Every structure is written in structure tokens, then in C-alpha cells.
Short mmCIF file of C-alpha atoms in Angstrom, two decimals:
data_model
loop_
_atom_site.label_atom_id
_atom_site.label_comp_id
_atom_site.label_asym_id
_atom_site.label_seq_id
_atom_site.Cartn_x
_atom_site.Cartn_y
_atom_site.Cartn_z
CA UNK A 1 3.21 8.32 -2.54
CA UNK A 2 1.73 10.57 -5.22
CA UNK A 3 3.46 11.66 -8.41
CA UNK A 4 2.97 15.20 -9.64
CA UNK A 5 0.56 15.12 -12.61
CA UNK A 6 2.26 15.51 -15.98
CA UNK A 7 -0.32 18.10 -17.00
CA UNK A 8 -2.80 20.25 -15.05
CA UNK A 9 -5.90 18.36 -13.91
CA UNK A 10 -9.17 20.26 -14.29
CA UNK A 11 -11.62 18.87 -11.75
CA UNK A 12 -14.08 21.76 -11.67
CA UNK A 13 -15.68 22.95 -8.44
CA UNK A 14 -15.78 20.37 -5.66
CA UNK A 15 -18.23 21.06 -2.86
CA UNK A 16 -17.05 20.23 0.66
CA UNK A 17 -19.65 17.75 1.91
CA UNK A 18 -19.48 18.94 5.51
CA UNK A 19 -20.26 22.47 4.38
CA UNK A 20 -23.06 21.12 2.20
CA UNK A 21 -24.49 19.32 5.19
CA UNK A 22 -24.43 22.53 7.26
CA UNK A 23 -26.34 24.35 4.52
CA UNK A 24 -29.12 21.71 4.67
CA UNK A 25 -29.69 21.56 0.91
CA UNK A 26 -33.15 20.64 -0.34
CA UNK A 27 -31.51 18.90 -3.30
CA UNK A 28 -28.27 16.92 -3.63
CA UNK A 29 -25.88 18.62 -6.11
CA UNK A 30 -25.87 16.76 -9.41
CA UNK A 31 -22.18 15.84 -9.23
CA UNK A 32 -22.93 13.63 -6.22
CA UNK A 33 -26.01 11.92 -7.66
CA UNK A 34 -25.12 8.47 -9.00
CA UNK A 35 -26.52 6.82 -12.08
CA UNK A 36 -29.35 4.47 -11.17
CA UNK A 37 -27.21 1.37 -11.72
CA UNK A 38 -24.67 2.60 -9.15
CA UNK A 39 -27.03 3.67 -6.40
CA UNK A 40 -26.92 1.67 -3.19
CA UNK A 41 -29.84 -0.41 -2.01
CA UNK A 42 -30.34 0.62 1.59
CA UNK A 43 -32.38 -2.43 2.54
CA UNK A 44 -30.08 -4.76 4.48
CA UNK A 45 -32.65 -7.22 5.75
CA UNK A 46 -31.68 -9.86 3.21
CA UNK A 47 -28.01 -9.36 4.06
CA UNK A 48 -28.19 -9.37 7.86
CA UNK A 49 -27.38 -13.06 7.97
CA UNK A 50 -24.12 -12.30 6.17
CA UNK A 51 -22.83 -10.12 9.03
CA UNK A 52 -21.54 -13.06 11.00
CA UNK A 53 -20.00 -14.84 8.03
CA UNK A 54 -17.22 -12.29 7.51
CA UNK A 55 -14.36 -14.16 9.20
CA UNK A 56 -12.87 -13.02 12.50
CA UNK A 57 -9.24 -14.05 13.08
CA UNK A 58 -7.74 -14.08 16.58
CA UNK A 59 -4.13 -12.99 16.22
CA UNK A 60 -3.24 -14.04 19.78
CA UNK A 61 -3.91 -17.68 18.85
CA UNK A 62 -1.48 -17.38 15.94
CA UNK A 63 1.19 -15.71 18.07
CA UNK A 64 0.97 -17.74 21.28
CA UNK A 65 -1.85 -20.29 20.97
CA UNK A 66 -1.56 -24.05 21.34
CA UNK A 67 -0.71 -26.12 18.26
CA UNK A 68 -4.40 -26.92 17.76
CA UNK A 69 -5.43 -23.28 18.16
CA UNK A 70 -2.71 -22.22 15.72
CA UNK A 71 -3.82 -24.73 13.09
CA UNK A 72 -7.47 -23.72 13.44
CA UNK A 73 -6.65 -20.03 13.14
CA UNK A 74 -4.17 -20.38 10.24
CA UNK A 75 -6.82 -22.38 8.34
CA UNK A 76 -9.37 -19.66 9.06
CA UNK A 77 -6.89 -17.04 7.82
CA UNK A 78 -6.37 -18.98 4.57
CA UNK A 79 -10.13 -19.28 3.99
CA UNK A 80 -10.58 -15.57 4.77
CA UNK A 81 -8.00 -14.54 2.20
CA UNK A 82 -9.06 -17.05 -0.43
CA UNK A 83 -12.84 -16.77 -0.24
CA UNK A 84 -13.44 -13.28 1.11
CA UNK A 85 -10.32 -11.13 0.63
CA UNK A 86 -11.40 -9.55 3.94
CA UNK A 87 -11.34 -10.47 7.61
CA UNK A 88 -11.57 -8.79 10.99
CA UNK A 89 -8.66 -9.28 13.38
CA UNK A 90 -9.14 -9.32 17.15
CA UNK A 91 -6.51 -9.42 19.91
CA UNK A 92 -4.28 -7.60 17.44
CA UNK A 93 -1.96 -6.22 20.11
CA UNK A 94 -2.58 -2.51 19.49
CA UNK A 95 -3.52 -0.67 22.68
CA UNK A 96 -7.21 0.20 22.65
CA UNK A 97 -6.43 3.62 24.12
CA UNK A 98 -4.31 4.35 21.05
CA UNK A 99 -7.22 3.35 18.79
CA UNK A 100 -9.34 5.79 20.77
CA UNK A 101 -6.71 8.53 20.47
CA UNK A 102 -6.35 8.29 16.68
CA UNK A 103 -10.12 8.34 16.34
CA UNK A 104 -10.33 11.39 18.61
CA UNK A 105 -7.74 13.48 16.74
CA UNK A 106 -9.16 12.38 13.39
CA UNK A 107 -12.66 13.53 14.33
CA UNK A 108 -11.27 16.76 15.80
CA UNK A 109 -9.44 17.49 12.55
CA UNK A 110 -12.59 17.13 10.46
CA UNK A 111 -14.49 19.35 12.92
CA UNK A 112 -12.02 22.22 12.41
CA UNK A 113 -13.25 25.26 10.44
CA UNK A 114 -12.99 24.78 6.68
CA UNK A 115 -10.38 27.51 6.31
CA UNK A 116 -8.10 25.66 8.78
CA UNK A 117 -8.42 22.33 6.92
CA UNK A 118 -7.81 24.08 3.60
CA UNK A 119 -4.30 24.97 4.78
CA UNK A 120 -3.47 21.35 3.82
CA UNK A 121 -5.01 21.07 0.34
CA UNK A 122 -4.98 17.91 -1.74
CA UNK A 123 -3.82 19.16 -5.13
CA UNK A 124 -5.81 17.79 -8.10
CA UNK A 125 -4.25 14.57 -9.36
CA UNK A 126 -2.49 13.79 -6.05
CA UNK A 127 -3.52 11.80 -2.98
CA UNK A 128 -2.00 13.63 0.01
CA UNK A 129 -3.71 16.38 1.96
CA UNK A 130 -7.33 17.37 2.58
CA UNK A 131 -10.02 17.07 -0.07
CA UNK A 132 -11.19 14.40 -2.50
CA UNK A 133 -8.75 11.96 -4.10
CA UNK A 134 -9.03 10.17 -7.46
CA UNK A 135 -10.90 13.04 -9.16
CA UNK A 136 -9.55 13.72 -12.66
CA UNK A 137 -12.31 15.49 -14.60
CA UNK A 138 -15.04 18.06 -14.00
CA UNK A 139 -17.80 15.69 -15.13
CA UNK A 140 -16.74 12.87 -12.76
CA UNK A 141 -19.18 11.84 -10.03
CA UNK A 142 -18.04 12.80 -6.53
CA UNK A 143 -18.10 10.79 -3.31
CA UNK A 144 -20.02 12.02 -0.24
CA UNK A 145 -16.81 12.08 1.75
CA UNK A 146 -14.02 14.33 2.97
CA UNK A 147 -10.54 12.81 3.05
CA UNK A 148 -7.27 13.62 4.72
CA UNK A 149 -4.28 11.53 3.63
CA UNK A 150 -0.59 11.45 4.52
CA UNK A 151 2.39 9.47 3.28
CA UNK A 152 4.14 8.06 6.37
CA UNK A 153 6.98 5.67 5.44
CA UNK A 154 9.61 5.83 4.12
CA UNK A 155 10.18 9.46 5.09
CA UNK A 156 10.91 10.68 1.56
CA UNK A 157 7.21 10.24 0.62
CA UNK A 158 6.16 12.67 3.34
CA UNK A 159 5.05 16.20 2.50
CA UNK A 160 5.86 18.02 5.78
CA UNK A 161 3.71 21.07 5.01
CA UNK A 162 0.63 18.81 4.92
CA UNK A 163 1.11 17.57 8.50
CA UNK A 164 -1.29 19.71 10.56
CA UNK A 165 -0.46 21.66 13.69
CA UNK A 166 -4.06 21.33 14.89
CA UNK A 167 -5.56 19.50 16.67
CA UNK A 168 -3.04 19.18 19.50
CA UNK A 169 -0.95 15.99 19.27
CA UNK A 170 -2.36 15.07 15.85
CA UNK A 171 1.03 14.36 14.26
CA UNK A 172 2.52 12.46 17.20
CA UNK A 173 -0.63 10.35 17.49
CA UNK A 174 -0.44 9.49 13.77
CA UNK A 175 3.24 8.60 14.20
CA UNK A 176 2.60 6.26 17.15
CA UNK A 177 -0.47 4.69 15.53
CA UNK A 178 1.40 4.12 12.26
CA UNK A 179 4.29 2.39 14.05
CA UNK A 180 1.89 -0.02 15.73
CA UNK A 181 -0.07 -0.73 12.55
CA UNK A 182 3.22 -1.33 10.71
CA UNK A 183 4.13 -4.00 13.27
CA UNK A 184 0.69 -5.55 12.87
CA UNK A 185 1.07 -5.68 9.07
CA UNK A 186 4.45 -7.38 9.41
CA UNK A 187 2.98 -10.01 11.74
CA UNK A 188 -0.02 -10.61 9.48
CA UNK A 189 2.14 -10.95 6.38
CA UNK A 190 4.22 -13.58 8.17
CA UNK A 191 1.14 -15.66 8.94
CA UNK A 192 -0.33 -15.08 5.47
CA UNK A 193 2.92 -16.44 4.02
CA UNK A 194 2.64 -19.51 6.26
CA UNK A 195 -0.99 -20.01 5.21
CA UNK A 196 0.32 -20.33 1.64
CA UNK A 197 2.98 -22.86 2.63
CA UNK A 198 5.75 -20.27 2.26
CA UNK A 199 8.55 -19.27 4.61
CA UNK A 200 7.28 -16.85 7.27
CA UNK A 201 9.75 -14.14 6.19
CA UNK A 202 8.90 -14.35 2.47
CA UNK A 203 7.07 -11.03 2.19
CA UNK A 204 9.25 -9.12 4.65
CA UNK A 205 12.38 -10.06 2.70
CA UNK A 206 10.69 -9.24 -0.61
CA UNK A 207 9.16 -5.88 0.33
CA UNK A 208 12.32 -3.95 1.26
CA UNK A 209 11.50 -0.73 3.14
CA UNK A 210 7.73 -0.99 2.93
CA UNK A 211 5.62 1.99 1.88
CA UNK A 212 2.93 3.07 4.33
CA UNK A 213 0.26 5.73 4.07
CA UNK A 214 -2.71 6.67 6.23
CA UNK A 215 -6.01 8.16 5.10
CA UNK A 216 -8.88 9.38 7.23
CA UNK A 217 -12.34 9.38 5.66
CA UNK A 218 -15.21 11.38 7.10
CA UNK A 219 -18.74 10.75 5.86
CA UNK A 220 -21.27 13.31 7.14
CA UNK A 221 -24.94 12.32 7.27
CA UNK A 222 -26.58 12.66 3.86
CA UNK A 223 -30.23 13.65 3.34
CA UNK A 224 -30.50 11.23 0.40
CA UNK A 225 -28.20 8.25 1.06
CA UNK A 226 -30.07 6.34 -1.64
CA UNK A 227 -28.64 8.66 -4.33
CA UNK A 228 -24.96 8.89 -3.37
CA UNK A 229 -21.93 6.79 -2.48
CA UNK A 230 -19.54 7.59 0.34
CA UNK A 231 -16.70 5.97 -1.60
CA UNK A 232 -16.77 4.53 -5.12
CA UNK A 233 -16.35 0.76 -5.64
CA UNK A 234 -12.68 -0.17 -5.91
CA UNK A 235 -9.99 -2.61 -4.85
CA UNK A 236 -6.87 -1.33 -3.07
CA UNK A 237 -3.48 -1.16 -4.76
CA UNK A 238 -1.68 -2.11 -1.53
CA UNK A 239 -0.53 -5.50 -0.30
CA UNK A 240 -2.57 -5.15 2.90
CA UNK A 241 -5.04 -2.51 4.05
CA UNK A 242 -5.94 -2.00 7.71
CA UNK A 243 -9.23 -0.26 8.45
CA UNK A 244 -10.36 1.14 11.77
CA UNK A 245 -14.06 2.02 11.89
CA UNK A 246 -15.07 4.74 14.33
CA UNK A 247 -16.94 3.55 17.42
CA UNK A 248 -20.64 4.31 17.22
CA UNK A 249 -20.41 5.18 13.52
CA UNK A 250 -22.99 4.05 11.00
CA UNK A 251 -22.27 0.77 9.17
CA UNK A 252 -20.79 2.03 5.91
CA UNK A 253 -18.31 -0.49 4.52
CA UNK A 254 -19.70 -2.98 2.00
CA UNK A 255 -17.79 -5.69 0.13
CA UNK A 256 -18.76 -7.39 -3.11
CA UNK A 257 -19.33 -11.07 -2.39
CA UNK A 258 -20.94 -13.34 -5.00
CA UNK A 259 -22.20 -10.24 -6.86
CA UNK A 260 -23.95 -8.96 -3.72
CA UNK A 261 -22.93 -5.95 -1.64
CA UNK A 262 -22.48 -7.26 1.90
CA UNK A 263 -22.25 -4.76 4.82
CA UNK A 264 -19.39 -5.28 7.25
CA UNK A 265 -20.72 -5.07 10.77
CA UNK A 266 -17.83 -3.88 13.00
CA UNK A 267 -16.72 -6.47 15.56
CA UNK A 268 -15.90 -4.86 18.95
CA UNK A 269 -12.25 -3.67 19.12
CA UNK A 270 -11.43 -5.39 15.81
CA UNK A 271 -9.57 -4.01 12.83
CA UNK A 272 -10.70 -4.88 9.32
CA UNK A 273 -7.97 -6.28 7.05
CA UNK A 274 -8.22 -6.64 3.31
CA UNK A 275 -6.06 -8.09 0.57
CA UNK A 276 -4.86 -5.55 -2.01
CA UNK A 277 -4.02 -5.88 -5.70
CA UNK A 278 -0.32 -6.36 -4.90
CA UNK A 279 -1.04 -9.46 -2.80
CA UNK A 280 -3.26 -10.83 -5.57
CA UNK A 281 -0.35 -10.57 -8.00
CA UNK A 282 2.19 -12.06 -5.58
CA UNK A 283 -0.07 -15.04 -4.84
CA UNK A 284 -0.84 -15.51 -8.56
CA UNK A 285 -4.53 -14.88 -7.90
CA UNK A 286 -4.94 -17.36 -5.07
CA UNK A 287 -5.68 -14.54 -2.63
CA UNK A 288 -7.69 -11.91 -4.49
CA UNK A 289 -8.33 -8.26 -3.82
CA UNK A 290 -12.04 -7.58 -3.50
CA UNK A 291 -14.14 -4.63 -4.57
CA UNK A 292 -15.54 -2.60 -1.72
CA UNK A 293 -17.35 0.69 -1.29
CA UNK A 294 -18.80 2.96 1.40
CA UNK A 295 -22.41 4.05 1.75
CA UNK A 296 -23.77 6.93 3.80
CA UNK A 297 -26.46 7.28 6.45
CA UNK A 298 -29.27 9.80 6.77
CA UNK A 299 -28.77 10.45 10.49
CA UNK A 300 -25.29 9.31 11.57
CA UNK A 301 -21.83 10.32 10.47
CA UNK A 302 -18.94 7.89 10.01
CA UNK A 303 -15.18 8.11 10.47
CA UNK A 304 -12.76 5.51 9.16
CA UNK A 305 -8.98 5.41 9.43
CA UNK A 306 -7.24 3.44 6.71
CA UNK A 307 -3.61 2.33 6.51
CA UNK A 308 -2.13 1.10 3.24
CA UNK A 309 0.95 -1.15 3.40
CA UNK A 310 2.90 -2.08 0.29
CA UNK A 311 6.38 -2.99 -0.98
CA UNK A 312 9.09 -0.43 -1.65
CA UNK A 313 8.57 1.46 -4.92
CA UNK A 314 11.82 0.13 -6.39
CA UNK A 315 10.85 -3.54 -5.95
CA UNK A 316 10.03 -5.61 -9.03
CA UNK A 317 6.91 -7.67 -8.42
CA UNK A 318 5.33 -10.72 -9.98
CA UNK A 319 3.82 -14.03 -8.90
CA UNK A 320 5.92 -15.94 -6.34
CA UNK A 321 7.47 -18.90 -8.25
CA UNK A 322 6.19 -21.51 -5.75
CA UNK A 323 2.62 -20.41 -6.56
CA UNK A 324 2.97 -20.92 -10.31
CA UNK A 325 2.62 -24.54 -11.40
CA UNK A 326 0.88 -26.93 -13.82
CA UNK A 327 -2.80 -26.18 -13.36
CA UNK A 328 -2.14 -22.64 -12.11
CA UNK A 329 -0.15 -20.87 -14.85
CA UNK A 330 1.29 -17.40 -14.39
CA UNK A 331 -1.54 -14.84 -14.52
CA UNK A 332 0.41 -11.62 -14.03
CA UNK A 333 3.47 -10.02 -15.59
CA UNK A 334 6.48 -8.72 -13.66
CA UNK A 335 6.55 -4.96 -13.11
CA UNK A 336 7.97 -2.21 -10.92
CA UNK A 337 5.81 -1.54 -7.88
CA UNK A 338 6.50 2.18 -8.26
CA UNK A 339 5.17 2.01 -11.81
CA UNK A 340 1.97 0.32 -10.62
CA UNK A 341 1.53 2.79 -7.75
CA UNK A 342 1.77 5.69 -10.17
CA UNK A 343 -0.75 4.00 -12.45
CA UNK A 344 -3.11 3.42 -9.50
CA UNK A 345 -3.14 6.96 -8.11
CA UNK A 346 -3.50 8.59 -11.53
CA UNK A 347 -6.72 6.76 -12.40
CA UNK A 348 -10.19 7.13 -10.92
CA UNK A 349 -11.57 4.42 -8.67
CA UNK A 350 -13.36 1.98 -10.94
CA UNK A 351 -13.82 -1.50 -9.49
CA UNK A 352 -10.80 -3.70 -10.19
CA UNK A 353 -10.05 -2.11 -13.54
CA UNK A 354 -6.67 -0.79 -12.39
CA UNK A 355 -5.35 -4.34 -11.91
CA UNK A 356 -5.67 -5.00 -15.65
CA UNK A 357 -2.30 -3.22 -15.80
CA UNK A 358 -0.65 -6.36 -14.41
CA UNK A 359 -2.65 -9.12 -16.08
CA UNK A 360 -1.32 -11.38 -18.80
CA UNK A 361 -3.73 -11.77 -21.76
CA UNK A 362 -5.94 -8.88 -20.73
CA UNK A 363 -9.39 -8.78 -22.23
CA UNK A 364 -9.54 -6.06 -24.82
CA UNK A 365 -11.41 -2.84 -24.15
CA UNK A 366 -12.69 -4.05 -20.80
CA UNK A 367 -15.35 -1.67 -19.62
#
């Protein structure tokens, strides 16, 4: 999941945001304070009407609905992927008790004493363990977030010493949850293929033994949410990302739609699905990955559990031939997925800049 950096990465001192919160600082440390152009606007009144427009797809109607229900839902799925890059899926088949269990152990982990969490450190330049990922220099702005990430499948990407012994049943809950989310991703990819007019098994056959990782993000309340970001704007390098937002958490996820940051209001018992860079390449840009970010709240904390699902590292990727034709020429080169994954995790989060790696006729010196 994460290559060892070729040279030592000097990231400087990184404050743990939960410990900062406990100390009740009168001033936000400078490394967390964003430039004015990056700061979030916390007024959502003009965006409230957008809450309901983020599509909701009912998986049960795709799996066992009538022909009419199937056609309606597959059309909705296509529009979701093409126009939004995001949708919420309901009736997804994952037991709601399991969703509650993963949320419970995730929250319990972040509530452990700092010295216990630091037994599983995220080394600078890597993305497994506890800490902050995607930090590569000591002058880089930091996110108001604590992360805990694990490689799950295939087993060779796991780092066993990073799997915690506390809280009780943490590892077995992650295992069970990851199995169920993996099945969900396989189902969704089948229907996404059908929405493109492709054979249902197209992606499953192409992906080999898919790579899967899980990351838990904890955003404590922040005294100045107008100055910080919970997570920097970025697109995901995966094929699909599955996000579970903690019940009762603040609304933190925002997606960039028509140059406006739109908050994603959680739908009850839904999971949020988004298209990653890999799917954008495979579909030759028809389904695009979308920039998203997280903002913080002054009073409420937020927990999110994110699963990344992508092809095997040894797979060569490029646009699917059926999606390259006359008025839609090939937009992306062929490349090793492992090569792209290494490129992704060794660069800071910066919008969709990482995807320039795969583009044909890149714009020079894109900023």
C-alpha cells in the first residue's frame, strides 16, 4: 500500500489535534491556518438546496427490482457517475449492526490515550498507521484531523505490527467490515460496467486480486473552523471509495460541483460512494473523479471510515477500448497501477494534480 520513501522525509513537528483540543488553545497553530483563498466558507444557506440533489441509488432495485425499477436505477447510477462522481447508496446489504460496530471501535481507538495510539505510528512518507498522511515537508499546511490507516487486501500489503490490540475486537471488526465492503464494491462495479454498456464482469476480470485499504479519520471540534480544513481538497487514486459517516457527526464532507463546494448531507443508513482517478482513466474520462474536502465544526466532532478499492498493483491500466472512439479520443496513457499508486501516496493532496501523471498531452507546468 505504501512504498518506503527513497530518502528521509522531514515533516517537522506535527501537533496531535486531539491533544491540541484538550489544551484549549487561544490561537490555532500557524501550520494549521490556511491561506485566505483556501479557507472554507461556513455559510451553507445558499447550498442547502443542493443537499437533496446528490443522487441516492437503491442497490436492492438493481439486484432484485423489476425491469422498470432496474432501468430507472441504472440510469440514475449513470447520471450519478457522469455528472457528480458521487452518490449515496441505500439498501446496500451490509448489516446495520456491523456499521455500528465499526463506528464504535473506530471512535474507541481515537479515544485511547495518545501514548497507546502512538504504538502504531505512521512513518513520514507512508500511509499506514496513526498520524497524518500526505505530509512531506515541514512548511506544509496540516489538516485538522487524526488518521488511522491499514492495508487490508491482498495480505502482503498488511503491516501486522500496526494492527492494534485495543480496543477489544478492533481487528476482527475491521476484517468483517472489510469483507462486506469488498462484496459491495464488486457489486457496484458490475452495475457501473453495465451503466457504460459493458459486460457486467468487465472490471472484476480486469482488476485481478483487488487492493483494499481502510482509513479512519477523526476530526475533533475546532475553535476556529473558518481558518482550517479537516482534509485538503483532493480526488482519490482508487477505482471506488466507500465512505461511512459517523451517526450524529457534524456535516463535514464537501464536493466540488460547478466550482462550488457542496456539503454532503448524510442520508440515513447510506454509504457514500465516489469515483476515483483509476475509474476516470478506465472510462476515458466519461466518469470523472471529483475533488472533495472535509471541513470542521466548532462544537461537534466527526468520524468517517473510508475504504479504498483498486486494481492489483501489477495490472496495466488504460482506457477501455470500447470507450475510445471517433469524437472521444484516448485521453490517458497506459501505465502500471502500482506505479500510479506509488506516485499518488508520495505526493501531497493537491486537487486533481496527481492525475496529470496519466494524461496524454498534459498542460505544462500546471499549478
